[in-house]
Coordinates of C-alpha atoms in Angstrom, one line a residue:
X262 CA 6.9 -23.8 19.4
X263 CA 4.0 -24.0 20.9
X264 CA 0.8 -24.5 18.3
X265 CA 2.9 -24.5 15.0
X266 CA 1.2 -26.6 13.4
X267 CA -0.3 -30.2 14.7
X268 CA 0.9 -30.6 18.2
X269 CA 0.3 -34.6 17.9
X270 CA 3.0 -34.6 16.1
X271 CA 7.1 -33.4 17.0
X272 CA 9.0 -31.1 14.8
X273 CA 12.0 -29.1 15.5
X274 CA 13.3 -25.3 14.0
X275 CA 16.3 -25.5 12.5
X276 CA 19.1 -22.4 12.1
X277 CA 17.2 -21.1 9.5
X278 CA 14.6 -21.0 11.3
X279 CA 12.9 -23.7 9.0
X280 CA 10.4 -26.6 10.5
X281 CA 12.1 -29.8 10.3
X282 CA 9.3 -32.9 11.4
X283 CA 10.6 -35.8 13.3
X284 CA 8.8 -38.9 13.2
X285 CA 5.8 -38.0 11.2
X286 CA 3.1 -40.6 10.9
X287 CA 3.2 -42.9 8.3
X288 CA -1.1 -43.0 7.1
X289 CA -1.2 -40.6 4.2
X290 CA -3.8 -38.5 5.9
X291 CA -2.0 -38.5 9.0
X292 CA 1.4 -37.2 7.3
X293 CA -1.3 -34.2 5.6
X294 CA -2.4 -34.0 9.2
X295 CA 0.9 -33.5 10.7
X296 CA 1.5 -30.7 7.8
X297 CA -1.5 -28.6 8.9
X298 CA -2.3 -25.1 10.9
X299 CA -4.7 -26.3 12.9
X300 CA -5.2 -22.5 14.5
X301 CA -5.8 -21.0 11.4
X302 CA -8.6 -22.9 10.8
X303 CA -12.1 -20.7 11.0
X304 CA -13.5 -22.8 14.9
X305 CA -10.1 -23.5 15.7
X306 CA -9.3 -23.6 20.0
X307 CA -6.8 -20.7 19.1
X308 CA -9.2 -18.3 17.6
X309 CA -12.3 -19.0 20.5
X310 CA -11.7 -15.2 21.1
X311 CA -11.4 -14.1 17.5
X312 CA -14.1 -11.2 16.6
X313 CA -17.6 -11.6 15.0
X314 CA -20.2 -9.5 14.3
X315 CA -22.7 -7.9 16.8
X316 CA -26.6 -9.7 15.9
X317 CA -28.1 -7.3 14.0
X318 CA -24.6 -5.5 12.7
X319 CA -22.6 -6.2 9.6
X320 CA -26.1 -7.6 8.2
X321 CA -26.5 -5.9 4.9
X322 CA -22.2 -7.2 4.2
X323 CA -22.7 -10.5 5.6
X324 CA -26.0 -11.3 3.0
X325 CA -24.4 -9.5 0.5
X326 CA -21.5 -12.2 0.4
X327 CA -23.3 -15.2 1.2
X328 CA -25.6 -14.2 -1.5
X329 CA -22.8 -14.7 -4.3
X330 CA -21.7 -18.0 -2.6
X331 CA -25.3 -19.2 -3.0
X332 CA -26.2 -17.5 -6.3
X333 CA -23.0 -15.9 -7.7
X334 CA -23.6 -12.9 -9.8
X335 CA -25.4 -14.4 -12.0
X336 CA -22.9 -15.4 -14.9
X337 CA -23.4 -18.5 -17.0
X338 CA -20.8 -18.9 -19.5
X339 CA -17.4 -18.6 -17.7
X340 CA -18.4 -18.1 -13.7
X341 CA -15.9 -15.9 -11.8
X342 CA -15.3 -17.3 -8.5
X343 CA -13.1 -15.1 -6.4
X344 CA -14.3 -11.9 -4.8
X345 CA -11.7 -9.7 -3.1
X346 CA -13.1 -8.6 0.4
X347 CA -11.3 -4.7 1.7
X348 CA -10.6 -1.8 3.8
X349 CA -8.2 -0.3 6.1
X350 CA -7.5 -1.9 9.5
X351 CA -10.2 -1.9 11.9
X352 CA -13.0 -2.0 9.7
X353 CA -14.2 -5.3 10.9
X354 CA -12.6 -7.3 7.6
X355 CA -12.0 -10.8 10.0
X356 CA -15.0 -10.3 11.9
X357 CA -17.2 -10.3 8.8
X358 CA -15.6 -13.7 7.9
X359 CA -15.5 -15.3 11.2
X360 CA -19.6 -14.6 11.1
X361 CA -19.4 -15.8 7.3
X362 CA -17.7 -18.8 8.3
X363 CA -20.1 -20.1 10.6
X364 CA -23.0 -19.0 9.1
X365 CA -21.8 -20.8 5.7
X366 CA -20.6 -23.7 8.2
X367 CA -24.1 -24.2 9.7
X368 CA -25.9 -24.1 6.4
X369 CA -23.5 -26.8 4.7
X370 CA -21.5 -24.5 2.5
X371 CA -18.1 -24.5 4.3
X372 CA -15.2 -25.6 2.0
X373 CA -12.4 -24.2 3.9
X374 CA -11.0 -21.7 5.8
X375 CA -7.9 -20.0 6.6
X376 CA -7.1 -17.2 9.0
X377 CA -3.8 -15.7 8.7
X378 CA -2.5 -13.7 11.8
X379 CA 0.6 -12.2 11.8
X380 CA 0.7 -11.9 15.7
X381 CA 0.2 -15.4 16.3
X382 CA 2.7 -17.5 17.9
X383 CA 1.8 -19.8 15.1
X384 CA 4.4 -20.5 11.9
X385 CA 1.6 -22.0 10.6
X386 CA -0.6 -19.2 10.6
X387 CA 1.8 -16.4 9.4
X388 CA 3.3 -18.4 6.7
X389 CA 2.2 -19.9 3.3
X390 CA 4.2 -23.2 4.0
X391 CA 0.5 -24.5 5.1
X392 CA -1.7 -23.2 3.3
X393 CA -2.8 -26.1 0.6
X394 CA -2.2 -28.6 3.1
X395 CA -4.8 -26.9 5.4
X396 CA -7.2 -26.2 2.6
X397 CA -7.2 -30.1 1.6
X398 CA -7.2 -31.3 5.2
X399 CA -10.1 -29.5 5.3
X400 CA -11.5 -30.7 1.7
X401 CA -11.1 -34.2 3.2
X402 CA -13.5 -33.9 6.2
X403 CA -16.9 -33.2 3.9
X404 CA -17.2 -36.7 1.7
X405 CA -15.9 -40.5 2.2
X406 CA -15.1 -40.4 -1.5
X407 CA -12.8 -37.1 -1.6
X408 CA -11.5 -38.0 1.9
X409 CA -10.5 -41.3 0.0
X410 CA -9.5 -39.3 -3.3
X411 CA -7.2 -37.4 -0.8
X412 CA -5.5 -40.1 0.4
X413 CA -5.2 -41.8 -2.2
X414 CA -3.5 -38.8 -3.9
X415 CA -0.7 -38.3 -0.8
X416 CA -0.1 -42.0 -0.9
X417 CA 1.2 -41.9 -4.4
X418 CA 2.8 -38.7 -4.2
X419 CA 4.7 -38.7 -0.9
X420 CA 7.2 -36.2 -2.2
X421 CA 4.3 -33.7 -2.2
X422 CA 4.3 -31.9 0.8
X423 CA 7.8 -30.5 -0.5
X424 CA 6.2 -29.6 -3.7
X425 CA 5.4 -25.9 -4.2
X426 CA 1.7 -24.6 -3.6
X427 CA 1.0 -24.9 -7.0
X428 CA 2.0 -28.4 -7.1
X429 CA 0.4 -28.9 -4.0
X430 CA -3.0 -27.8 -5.2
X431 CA -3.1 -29.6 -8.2
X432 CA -2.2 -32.8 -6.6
X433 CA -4.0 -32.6 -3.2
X434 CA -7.3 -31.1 -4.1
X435 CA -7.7 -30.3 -8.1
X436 CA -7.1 -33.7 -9.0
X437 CA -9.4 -35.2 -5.7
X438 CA -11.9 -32.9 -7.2
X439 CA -12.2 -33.8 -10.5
X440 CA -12.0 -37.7 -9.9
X441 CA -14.9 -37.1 -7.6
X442 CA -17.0 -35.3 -10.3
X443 CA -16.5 -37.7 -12.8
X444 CA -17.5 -40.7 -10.6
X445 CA -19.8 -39.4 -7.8
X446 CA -23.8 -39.9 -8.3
X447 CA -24.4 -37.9 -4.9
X448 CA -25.2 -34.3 -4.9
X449 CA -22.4 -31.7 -6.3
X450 CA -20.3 -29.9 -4.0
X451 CA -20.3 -26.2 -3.2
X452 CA -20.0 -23.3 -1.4
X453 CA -16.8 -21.3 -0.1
X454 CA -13.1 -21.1 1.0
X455 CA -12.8 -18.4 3.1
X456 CA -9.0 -16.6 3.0
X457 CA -9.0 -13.9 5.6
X458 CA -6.0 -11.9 6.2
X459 CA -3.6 -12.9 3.6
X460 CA -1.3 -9.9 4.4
X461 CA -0.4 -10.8 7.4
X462 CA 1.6 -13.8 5.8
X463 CA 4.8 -13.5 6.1
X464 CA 7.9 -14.4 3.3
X465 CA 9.5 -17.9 4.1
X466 CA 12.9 -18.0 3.6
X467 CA 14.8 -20.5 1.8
X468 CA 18.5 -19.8 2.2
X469 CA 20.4 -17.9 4.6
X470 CA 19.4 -14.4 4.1
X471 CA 22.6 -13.0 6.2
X472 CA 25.1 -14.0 4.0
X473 CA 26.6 -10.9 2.1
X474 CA 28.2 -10.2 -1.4
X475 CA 27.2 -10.1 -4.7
X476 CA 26.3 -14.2 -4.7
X477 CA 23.9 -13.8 -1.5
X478 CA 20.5 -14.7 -2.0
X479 CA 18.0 -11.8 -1.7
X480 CA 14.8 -12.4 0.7
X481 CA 11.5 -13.1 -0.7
X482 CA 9.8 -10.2 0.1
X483 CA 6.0 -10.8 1.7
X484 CA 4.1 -9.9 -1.1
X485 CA 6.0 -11.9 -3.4
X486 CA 4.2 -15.4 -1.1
X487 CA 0.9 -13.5 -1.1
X488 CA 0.8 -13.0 -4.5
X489 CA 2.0 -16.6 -5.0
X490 CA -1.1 -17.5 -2.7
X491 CA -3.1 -15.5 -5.3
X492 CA -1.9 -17.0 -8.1
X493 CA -2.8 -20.7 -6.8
X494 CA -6.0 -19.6 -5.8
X495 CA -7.0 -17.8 -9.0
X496 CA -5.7 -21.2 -11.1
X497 CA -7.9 -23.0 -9.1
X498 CA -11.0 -21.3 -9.8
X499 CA -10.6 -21.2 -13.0
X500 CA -10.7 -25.3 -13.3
X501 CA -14.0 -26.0 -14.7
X502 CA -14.2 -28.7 -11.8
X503 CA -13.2 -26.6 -9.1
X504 CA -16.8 -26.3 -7.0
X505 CA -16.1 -23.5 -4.5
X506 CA -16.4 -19.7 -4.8
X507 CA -13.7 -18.0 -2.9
X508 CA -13.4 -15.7 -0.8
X509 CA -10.2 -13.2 0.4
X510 CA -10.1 -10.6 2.7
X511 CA -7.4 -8.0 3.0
X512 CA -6.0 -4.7 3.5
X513 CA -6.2 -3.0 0.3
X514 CA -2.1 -3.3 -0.4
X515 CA -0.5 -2.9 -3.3
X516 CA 0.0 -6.2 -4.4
X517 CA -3.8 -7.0 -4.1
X518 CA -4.4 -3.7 -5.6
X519 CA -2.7 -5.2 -8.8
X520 CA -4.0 -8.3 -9.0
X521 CA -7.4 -7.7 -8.0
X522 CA -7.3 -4.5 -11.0
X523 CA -10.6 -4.9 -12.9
X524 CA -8.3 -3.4 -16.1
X525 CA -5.8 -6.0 -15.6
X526 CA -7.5 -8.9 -15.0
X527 CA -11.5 -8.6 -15.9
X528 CA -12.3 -11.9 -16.6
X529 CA -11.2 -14.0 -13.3
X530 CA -12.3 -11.5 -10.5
X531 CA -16.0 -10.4 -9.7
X532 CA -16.9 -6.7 -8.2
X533 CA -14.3 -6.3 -5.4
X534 CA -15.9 -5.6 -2.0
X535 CA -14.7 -2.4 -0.5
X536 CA -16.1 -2.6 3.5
X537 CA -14.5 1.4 4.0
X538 CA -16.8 2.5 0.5
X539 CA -19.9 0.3 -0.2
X540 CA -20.4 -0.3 3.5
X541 CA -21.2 2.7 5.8
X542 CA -20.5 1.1 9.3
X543 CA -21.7 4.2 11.4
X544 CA -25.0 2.2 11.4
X545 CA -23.6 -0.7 13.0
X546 CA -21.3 0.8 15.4
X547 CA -24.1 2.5 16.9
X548 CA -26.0 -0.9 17.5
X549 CA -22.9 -1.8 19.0
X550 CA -22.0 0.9 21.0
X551 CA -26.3 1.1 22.2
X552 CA -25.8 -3.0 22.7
X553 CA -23.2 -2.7 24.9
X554 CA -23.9 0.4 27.1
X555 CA -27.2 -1.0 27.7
X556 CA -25.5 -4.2 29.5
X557 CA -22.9 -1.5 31.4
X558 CA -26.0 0.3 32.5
X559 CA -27.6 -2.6 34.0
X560 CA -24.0 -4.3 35.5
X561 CA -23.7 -1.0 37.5
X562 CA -27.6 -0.1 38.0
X563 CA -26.8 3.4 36.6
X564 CA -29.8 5.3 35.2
X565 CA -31.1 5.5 31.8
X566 CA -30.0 9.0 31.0
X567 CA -26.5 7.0 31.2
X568 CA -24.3 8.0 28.7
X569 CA -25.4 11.3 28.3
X570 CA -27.3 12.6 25.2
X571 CA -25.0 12.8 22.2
X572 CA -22.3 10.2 23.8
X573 CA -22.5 7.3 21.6
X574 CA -22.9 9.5 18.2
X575 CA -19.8 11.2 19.4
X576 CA -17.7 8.2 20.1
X577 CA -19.5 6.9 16.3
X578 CA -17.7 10.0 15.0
X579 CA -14.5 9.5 16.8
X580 CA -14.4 5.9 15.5
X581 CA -14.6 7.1 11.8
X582 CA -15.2 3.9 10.6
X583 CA -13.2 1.5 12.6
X584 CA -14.6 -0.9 14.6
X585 CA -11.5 -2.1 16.7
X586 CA -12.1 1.7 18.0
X587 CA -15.7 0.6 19.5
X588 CA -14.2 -2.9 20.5
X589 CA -11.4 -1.2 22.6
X590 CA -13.3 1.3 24.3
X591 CA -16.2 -1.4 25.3
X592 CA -13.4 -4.2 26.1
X593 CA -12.3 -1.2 28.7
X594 CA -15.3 -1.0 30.6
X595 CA -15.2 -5.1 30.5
X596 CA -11.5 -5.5 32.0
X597 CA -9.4 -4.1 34.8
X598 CA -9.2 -0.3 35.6
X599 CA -8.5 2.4 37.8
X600 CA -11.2 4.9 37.1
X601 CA -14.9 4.1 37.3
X602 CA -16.7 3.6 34.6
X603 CA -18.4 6.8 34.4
X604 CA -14.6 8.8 34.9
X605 CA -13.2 6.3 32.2
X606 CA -16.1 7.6 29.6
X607 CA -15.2 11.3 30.3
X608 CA -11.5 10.7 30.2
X609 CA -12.6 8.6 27.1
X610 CA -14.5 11.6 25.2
X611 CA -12.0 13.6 25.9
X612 CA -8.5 12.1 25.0
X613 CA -6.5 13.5 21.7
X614 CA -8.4 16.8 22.4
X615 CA -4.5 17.9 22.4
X616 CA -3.5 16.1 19.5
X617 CA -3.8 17.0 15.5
X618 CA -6.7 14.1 14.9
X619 CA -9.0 16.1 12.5
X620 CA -7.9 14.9 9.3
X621 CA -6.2 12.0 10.6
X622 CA -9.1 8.9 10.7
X623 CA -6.5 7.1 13.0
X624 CA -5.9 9.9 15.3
X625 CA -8.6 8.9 17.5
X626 CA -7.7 5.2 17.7
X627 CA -3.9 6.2 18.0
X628 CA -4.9 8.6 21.4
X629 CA -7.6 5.3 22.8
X630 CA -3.8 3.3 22.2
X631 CA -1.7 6.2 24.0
X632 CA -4.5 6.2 26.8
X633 CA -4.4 2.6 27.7
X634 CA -0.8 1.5 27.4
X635 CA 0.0 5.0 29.5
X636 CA -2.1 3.4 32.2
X637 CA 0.7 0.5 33.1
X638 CA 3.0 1.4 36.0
X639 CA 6.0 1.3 33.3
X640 CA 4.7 2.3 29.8
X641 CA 8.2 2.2 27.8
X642 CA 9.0 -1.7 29.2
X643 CA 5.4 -2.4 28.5
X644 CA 6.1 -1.2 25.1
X645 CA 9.4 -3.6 25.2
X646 CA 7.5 -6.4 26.0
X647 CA 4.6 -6.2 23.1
X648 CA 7.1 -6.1 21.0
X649 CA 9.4 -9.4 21.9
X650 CA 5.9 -10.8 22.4
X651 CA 5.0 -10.1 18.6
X652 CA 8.3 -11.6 17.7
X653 CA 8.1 -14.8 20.1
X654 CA 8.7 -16.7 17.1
X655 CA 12.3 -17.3 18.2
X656 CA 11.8 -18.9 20.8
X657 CA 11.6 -23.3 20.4
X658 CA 8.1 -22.8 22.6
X659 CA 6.7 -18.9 22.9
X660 CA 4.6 -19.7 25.9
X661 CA 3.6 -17.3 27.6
X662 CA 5.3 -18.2 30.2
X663 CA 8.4 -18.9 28.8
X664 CA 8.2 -15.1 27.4
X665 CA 7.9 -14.1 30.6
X666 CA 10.9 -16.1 32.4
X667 CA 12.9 -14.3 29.6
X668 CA 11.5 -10.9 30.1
X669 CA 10.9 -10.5 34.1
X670 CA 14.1 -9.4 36.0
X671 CA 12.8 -11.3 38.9
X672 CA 12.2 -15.2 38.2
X673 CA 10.2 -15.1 41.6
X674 CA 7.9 -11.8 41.0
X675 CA 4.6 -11.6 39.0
X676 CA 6.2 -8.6 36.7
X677 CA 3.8 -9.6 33.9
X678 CA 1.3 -9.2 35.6
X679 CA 2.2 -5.6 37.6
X680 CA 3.3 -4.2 33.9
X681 CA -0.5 -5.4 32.1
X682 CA -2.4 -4.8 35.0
X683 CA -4.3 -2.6 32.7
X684 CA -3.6 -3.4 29.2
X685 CA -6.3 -6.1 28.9
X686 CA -8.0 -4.3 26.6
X687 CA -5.3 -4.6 24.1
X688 CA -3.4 -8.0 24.7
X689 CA -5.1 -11.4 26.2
X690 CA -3.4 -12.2 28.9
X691 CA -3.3 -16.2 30.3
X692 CA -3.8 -16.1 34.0
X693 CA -1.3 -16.9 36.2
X694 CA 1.5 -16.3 33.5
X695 CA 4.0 -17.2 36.5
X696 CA 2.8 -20.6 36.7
X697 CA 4.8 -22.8 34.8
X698 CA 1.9 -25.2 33.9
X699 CA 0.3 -22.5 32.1
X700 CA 0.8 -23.5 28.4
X701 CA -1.3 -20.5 26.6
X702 CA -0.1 -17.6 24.6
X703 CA -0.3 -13.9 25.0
X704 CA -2.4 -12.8 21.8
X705 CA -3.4 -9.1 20.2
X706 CA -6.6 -8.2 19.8
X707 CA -6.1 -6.5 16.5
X708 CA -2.8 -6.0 14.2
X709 CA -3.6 -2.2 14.5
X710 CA -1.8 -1.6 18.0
X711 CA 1.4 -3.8 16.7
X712 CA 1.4 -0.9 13.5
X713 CA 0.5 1.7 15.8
X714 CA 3.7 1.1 17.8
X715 CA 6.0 0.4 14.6
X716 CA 5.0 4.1 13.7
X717 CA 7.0 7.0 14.9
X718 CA 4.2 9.8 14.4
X719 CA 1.6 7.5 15.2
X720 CA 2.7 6.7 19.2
X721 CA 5.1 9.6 19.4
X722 CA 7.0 9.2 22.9
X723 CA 5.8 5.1 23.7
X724 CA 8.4 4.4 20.0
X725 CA 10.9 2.3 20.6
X726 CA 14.0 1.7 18.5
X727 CA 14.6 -2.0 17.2
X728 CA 17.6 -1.8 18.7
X729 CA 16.3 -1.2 22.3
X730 CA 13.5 -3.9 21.8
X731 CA 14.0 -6.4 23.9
X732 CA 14.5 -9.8 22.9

């Protein structure tokens, strides 16, 4: 599969759909290497499209956060390094962290990063499998002396990349750590690991989950891994050598609802960070919406009484919070479509006038989706296709061009490209998909469409049964 994990080295899937490597390297940093996501990484090639924040939006969040990496809250006894970063989709959770990433990266303060996406084409970057190995690769780059420590520490534990992730982390970058307190003169380390959107990882699987009868093994669920991930992360801060505050953003779900519980666990956790509560984004959507009308404006020389009075509070409104609302509806005016763009903003202000959106802060986004995928020549086969794209994972190399040799009815037509014609506002689409040379991936803006279409009364007429999903 295409961008797994390291593409310098070979692996294969086997029938359990497990990664089985095939003449891995033999350095002990090139065999941690070979066990890494490289995509998930914060300024990784596969997330060069991956949202940040606006200049001048997001700022009051973004200081507040780097702030306590700096400073912390001011504790002196027992420090508690892990903040919990929150709010429904679309709020601009990864987009905050992408910003936080490379402002902490620019100042020296990067540790780590890792950026789960459930979409991606990427085992690596849906499952837990390499998470520690990531985090240490990482770990490795900052200092000779824990790159050494590091190595040093894989060459005398070569078992360890089977290990579990608590195993793992004690042996990969605990241990490093400490050895590199106790005998370093240089400066102390510090600053973050950033964990942005730990449930989007996905449950690996150790047995064959299809066998039946009371002896079959049930599936890990997926929040049975993130909380694992939790686990190894809160043991780690809690090591009085452990340097790094950490960060980890997520939907509020309910296993990080439990875990981060202030009445359950008050001594590990600082103030969680709430983006939907503490964090009124109308402000900076408005910037955002103003930013990027004001570029429309001059693209198509249209006056400066363009958008009418009241347009952008009304589409601030509509948003209700959600950025990927404000992203969508800009990224239309950016990409191919029919109407102009003065026809697109009417049609725009008033779509889901029909529909029950009132009380629903979704309802908006949900008619902007309806909108846009109702634009391709076939919606319901678009619909088919987003969803075996989601699931590529099957295939030995989800290319997008080896999605769309399965998909297309006609090996010799550019079907791909007739059916998203106008859905580049919600999927990145490689050119030339038909060209079998082209080695890049379909990827989704946001997570929100994929629940958007797994939800009956969310995309009404455009849901499609698993069982008609093609694949």
């Amino acid at each position: 599969m295409a961008s797994s994990f390291n593409n310098a080295h070979n692996f294969r899937i086997d029938n359990l759909n497990n990664i089985v490597y095939v003449n891995p390297p033999a350095d002990p940093l090139g065999k941690l290497e070979a066990r890494i996501a490289a995509g998930a990484i914060h300024d990784s090639a596969e997330r060069c499209d991956a949202p940040k924040c606006h200049p001048e939006t997001r700022v009051a969040v973004q200081d507040n956060l780097y702030r306590w990496i700096v400073d912390g809250d001011g504790e002196f006894e027992r420090p508690k390094r892990i903040k919990w970063v929150t709010g429904p989709a679309g709020t601009g959770k990864s987009a905050v962290m992408g910003s936080l990433a490379d402002r902490c990266a620019k100042n020296g303060l990067l540790g780590a990063t890792f950026f789960f996406a459930s979409w991606s084409s990427s085992i690596g970057r849906r499952r837990k499998t390499a998470f520690v190995t990531t985090i240490a690769h990482q770990l490795a780059q900052h200092r000779e002396d824990l790159k050494s420590a590091i190595s040093t520490a894989m060459e005398k534990n070569p078992g360890v990349l089977e290990k579990n992730l608590h195993i793992q982390m004690e042996i990969l970058v605990l241990a490093p750590l400490r050895e590199v307190v106790h005998q370093s003169e240089g400066p102390g380390l510090r600053g973050a690991i950033l964990v942005d959107g730990l449930d989007e990882c996905e449950a690996e699987q150790y047995h064959d989950t299809t066998s039946t009868g009371p002896r079959a093994t049930p599936a890990r669920t997926n929040a049975q891994d993130q909380l694992e991930i939790l686990q190894v992360l809160q043991a780690a801060s809690l090591d009085p050598y452990f340097p790094f505050r950490i960060l980890i953003a997520s939907r509020p779900e309910r296993v990080f609802r439990e875990f981060f519980d202030p009445e359950r666990n008050s001594t590990s956790f600082t103030k969680n960070l709430d983006l939907n509560v503490e964090h009124n984004a109308d402000a900076d959507i408005t910037l955002f919406l103003e930013a990027h009308f004001d570029l429309i404006c001059r693209r198509y020389n249209f006056p400066l009484s363009w958008p009418p009075p009241g347009t952008i509070q009304t589409l601030v409104e509509n948003a209700s919070g959600q950025f990927i609302y404000a992203a969508t509806i800009i990224r239309l005016f950016d990409t191919v479509h029919r109407d102009p763009p003065k026809v697109l903003l009417e049609a725009i202000l008033n779509m889901g006038a029909t529909r029950k959106t009132t009380l629903n802060p979704l309802g908006k986004l949900d008619a902007l989706y309806i909108h846009i995928l109702e634009s391709s020549p076939d919606p319901p086969l678009a619909v088919r296709w987003i969803h075996t794209i989601h699931r590529g994972w099957f295939l030995s190399d989800a290319t997008a061009f080896n999605i769309t040799m399965l998909l297309q009815t006609d090996p010799e037509s550019n079907e791909a490209e007739h059916l998203f014609e106008t859905l580049h506002s919600l999927i990145q689409i490689p050119p030339q998909v038909h060209n079998d040379q082209t080695m890049s991936n379909y990827r989704f803006y946001h997570r929100s469409l994929l629940d958007f279409l797994e939800d009956p009364d969310r995309c009404g007429n455009l849901y499609v049964e698993q069982s008609e999903r093609a694949a």
